[in-house]
Coordinates of C-alpha atoms in Angstrom, one line a residue:
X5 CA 231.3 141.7 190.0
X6 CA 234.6 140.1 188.0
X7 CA 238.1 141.1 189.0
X8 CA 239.9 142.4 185.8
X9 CA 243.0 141.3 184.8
X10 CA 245.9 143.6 183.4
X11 CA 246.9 141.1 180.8
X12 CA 245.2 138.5 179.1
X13 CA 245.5 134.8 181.1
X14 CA 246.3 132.0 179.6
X15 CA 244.9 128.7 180.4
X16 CA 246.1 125.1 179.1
X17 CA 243.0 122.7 179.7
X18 CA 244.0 119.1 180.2
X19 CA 241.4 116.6 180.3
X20 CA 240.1 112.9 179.1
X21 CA 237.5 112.4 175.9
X22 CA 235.3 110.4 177.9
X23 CA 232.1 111.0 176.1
X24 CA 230.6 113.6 173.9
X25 CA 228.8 114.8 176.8
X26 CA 231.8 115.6 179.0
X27 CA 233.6 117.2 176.0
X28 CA 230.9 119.1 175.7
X29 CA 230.8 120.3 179.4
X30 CA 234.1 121.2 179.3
X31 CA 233.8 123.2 175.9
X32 CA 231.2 125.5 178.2
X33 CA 234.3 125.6 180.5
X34 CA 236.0 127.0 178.0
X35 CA 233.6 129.4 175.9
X36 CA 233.1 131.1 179.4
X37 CA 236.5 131.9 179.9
X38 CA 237.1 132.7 176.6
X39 CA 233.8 135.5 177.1
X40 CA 236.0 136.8 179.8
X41 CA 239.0 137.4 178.0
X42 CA 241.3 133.8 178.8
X43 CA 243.2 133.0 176.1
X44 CA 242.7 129.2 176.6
X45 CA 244.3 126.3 174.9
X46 CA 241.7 123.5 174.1
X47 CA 242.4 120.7 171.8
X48 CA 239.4 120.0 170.9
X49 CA 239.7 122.7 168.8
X50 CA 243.0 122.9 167.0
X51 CA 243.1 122.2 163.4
X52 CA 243.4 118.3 161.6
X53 CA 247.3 118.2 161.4
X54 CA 248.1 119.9 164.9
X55 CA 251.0 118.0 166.6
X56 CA 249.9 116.9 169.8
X57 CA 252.9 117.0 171.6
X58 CA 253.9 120.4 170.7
X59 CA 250.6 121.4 171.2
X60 CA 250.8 120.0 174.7
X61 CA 253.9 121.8 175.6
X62 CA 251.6 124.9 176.0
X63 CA 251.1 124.0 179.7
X64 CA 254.6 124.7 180.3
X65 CA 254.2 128.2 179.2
X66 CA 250.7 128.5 180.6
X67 CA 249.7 131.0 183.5
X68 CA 246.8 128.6 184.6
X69 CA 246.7 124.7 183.6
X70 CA 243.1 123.4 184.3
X71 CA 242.9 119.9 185.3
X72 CA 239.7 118.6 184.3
X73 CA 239.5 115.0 186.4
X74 CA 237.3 112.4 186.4
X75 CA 238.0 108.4 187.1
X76 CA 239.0 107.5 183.4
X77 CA 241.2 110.9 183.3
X78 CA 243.3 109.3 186.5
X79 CA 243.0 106.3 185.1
X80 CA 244.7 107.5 182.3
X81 CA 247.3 109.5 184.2
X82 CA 249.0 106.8 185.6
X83 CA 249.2 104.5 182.9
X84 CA 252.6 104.9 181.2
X85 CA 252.0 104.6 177.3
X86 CA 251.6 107.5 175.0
X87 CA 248.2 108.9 175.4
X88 CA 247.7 112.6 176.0
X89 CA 246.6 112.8 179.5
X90 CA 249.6 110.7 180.1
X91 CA 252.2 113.1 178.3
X92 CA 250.6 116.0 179.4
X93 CA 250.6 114.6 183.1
X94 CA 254.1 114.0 182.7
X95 CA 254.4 117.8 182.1
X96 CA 252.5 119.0 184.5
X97 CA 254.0 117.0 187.1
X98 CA 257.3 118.5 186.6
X99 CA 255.8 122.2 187.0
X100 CA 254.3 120.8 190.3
X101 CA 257.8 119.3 191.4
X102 CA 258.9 123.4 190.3
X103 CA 258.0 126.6 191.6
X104 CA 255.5 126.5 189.1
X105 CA 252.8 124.7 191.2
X106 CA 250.8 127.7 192.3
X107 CA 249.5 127.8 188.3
X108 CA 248.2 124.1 188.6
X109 CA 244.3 124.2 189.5
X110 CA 242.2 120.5 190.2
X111 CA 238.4 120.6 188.7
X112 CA 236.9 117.1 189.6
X113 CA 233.6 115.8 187.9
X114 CA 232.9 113.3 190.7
X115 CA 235.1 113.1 193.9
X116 CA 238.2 114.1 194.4
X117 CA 240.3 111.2 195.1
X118 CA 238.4 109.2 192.5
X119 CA 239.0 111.6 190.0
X120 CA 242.4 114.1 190.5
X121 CA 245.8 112.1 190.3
X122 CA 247.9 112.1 193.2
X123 CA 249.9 115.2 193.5
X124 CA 247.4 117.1 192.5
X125 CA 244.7 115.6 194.8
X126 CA 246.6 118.0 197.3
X127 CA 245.8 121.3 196.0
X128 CA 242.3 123.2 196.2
X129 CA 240.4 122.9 193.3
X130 CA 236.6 122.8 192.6
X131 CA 234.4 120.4 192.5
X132 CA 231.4 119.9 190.1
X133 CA 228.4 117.8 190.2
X134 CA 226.1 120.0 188.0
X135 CA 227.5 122.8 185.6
X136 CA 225.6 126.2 185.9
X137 CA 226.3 129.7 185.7
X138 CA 226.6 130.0 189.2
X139 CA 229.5 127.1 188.9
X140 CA 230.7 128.7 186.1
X141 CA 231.3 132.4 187.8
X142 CA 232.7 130.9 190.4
X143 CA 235.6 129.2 188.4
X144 CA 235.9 132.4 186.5
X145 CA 236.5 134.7 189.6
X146 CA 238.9 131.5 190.9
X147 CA 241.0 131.3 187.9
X148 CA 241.0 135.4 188.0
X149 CA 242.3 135.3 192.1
X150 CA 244.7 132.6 191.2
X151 CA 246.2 134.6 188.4
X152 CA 246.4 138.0 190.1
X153 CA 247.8 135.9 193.3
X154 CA 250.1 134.2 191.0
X155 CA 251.5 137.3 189.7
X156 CA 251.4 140.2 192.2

């Protein structure tokens, strides 16, 4: 049985387009949290036109940012030119560096230190080899605990 939440959660998902088969795993991420009421931010699907970098600011004002890692998403984090996963690392380093850490939650496709960027390598997270509905309830109640937690 779900915990319920008072308010609806939001969730700002930051990941790498690897391939259309990992985008694709994480849009189940997301239509399962959306099924249970998360109000999640996804660019995948915003709008032709959307502004990336305002659109990116969203994890600042967040309840949950999802780090979805794999090796070419910290790969990406740590190289210093203007792709998204290096912008949005950027921001969610500085809520780590805050008091805003707590909201900041590691999902590795593959092993963790091959996949999470270093600080957030340090937080507990989930890792996924094979994405089920088992997997799937179990980030759901997660992401529920951390926001209640968060909150209370």
């Amino acid at each position: 049985e779900y915990l319920t939440m008072d308010k609806r959660c939001t969730v700002f998902v930051s990941y790498s387009e690897d391939s259309p088969e990992h985008i694709a795993k994480i849009q189940a991420i997301v239509e399962r949290l959306r099924q249970e009421h998360f109000e999640v931010f996804f660019y995948e699907d915003e709008p032709f036109g959307t502004d990336m970098i305002r659109f990116m600011r969203n994890a600042e004002i967040c309840d949950i940012t999802l780090i979805i890692g794999t090796p070419e998403y910290k790969k990406k984090a740590y190289e210093m030119d203007e792709s998204g996963v290096s912008f949005e690392d950027r921001i969610i380093s500085g809520d780590f560096m805050s008091k805003n850490r707590n909201k900041i939650v590691p999902i590795a496709f593959g092993e963790f230190k091959e996949c999470i960027p270093s600080p957030f390598d340090k937080l507990k997270g989930m890792r996924i080899q094979s994405l089920d509905s088992h997997v799937l309830d179990t980030l759901v109640c997660g992401l529920i605990h951390r926001y209640k937690t968060n909150n209370s």
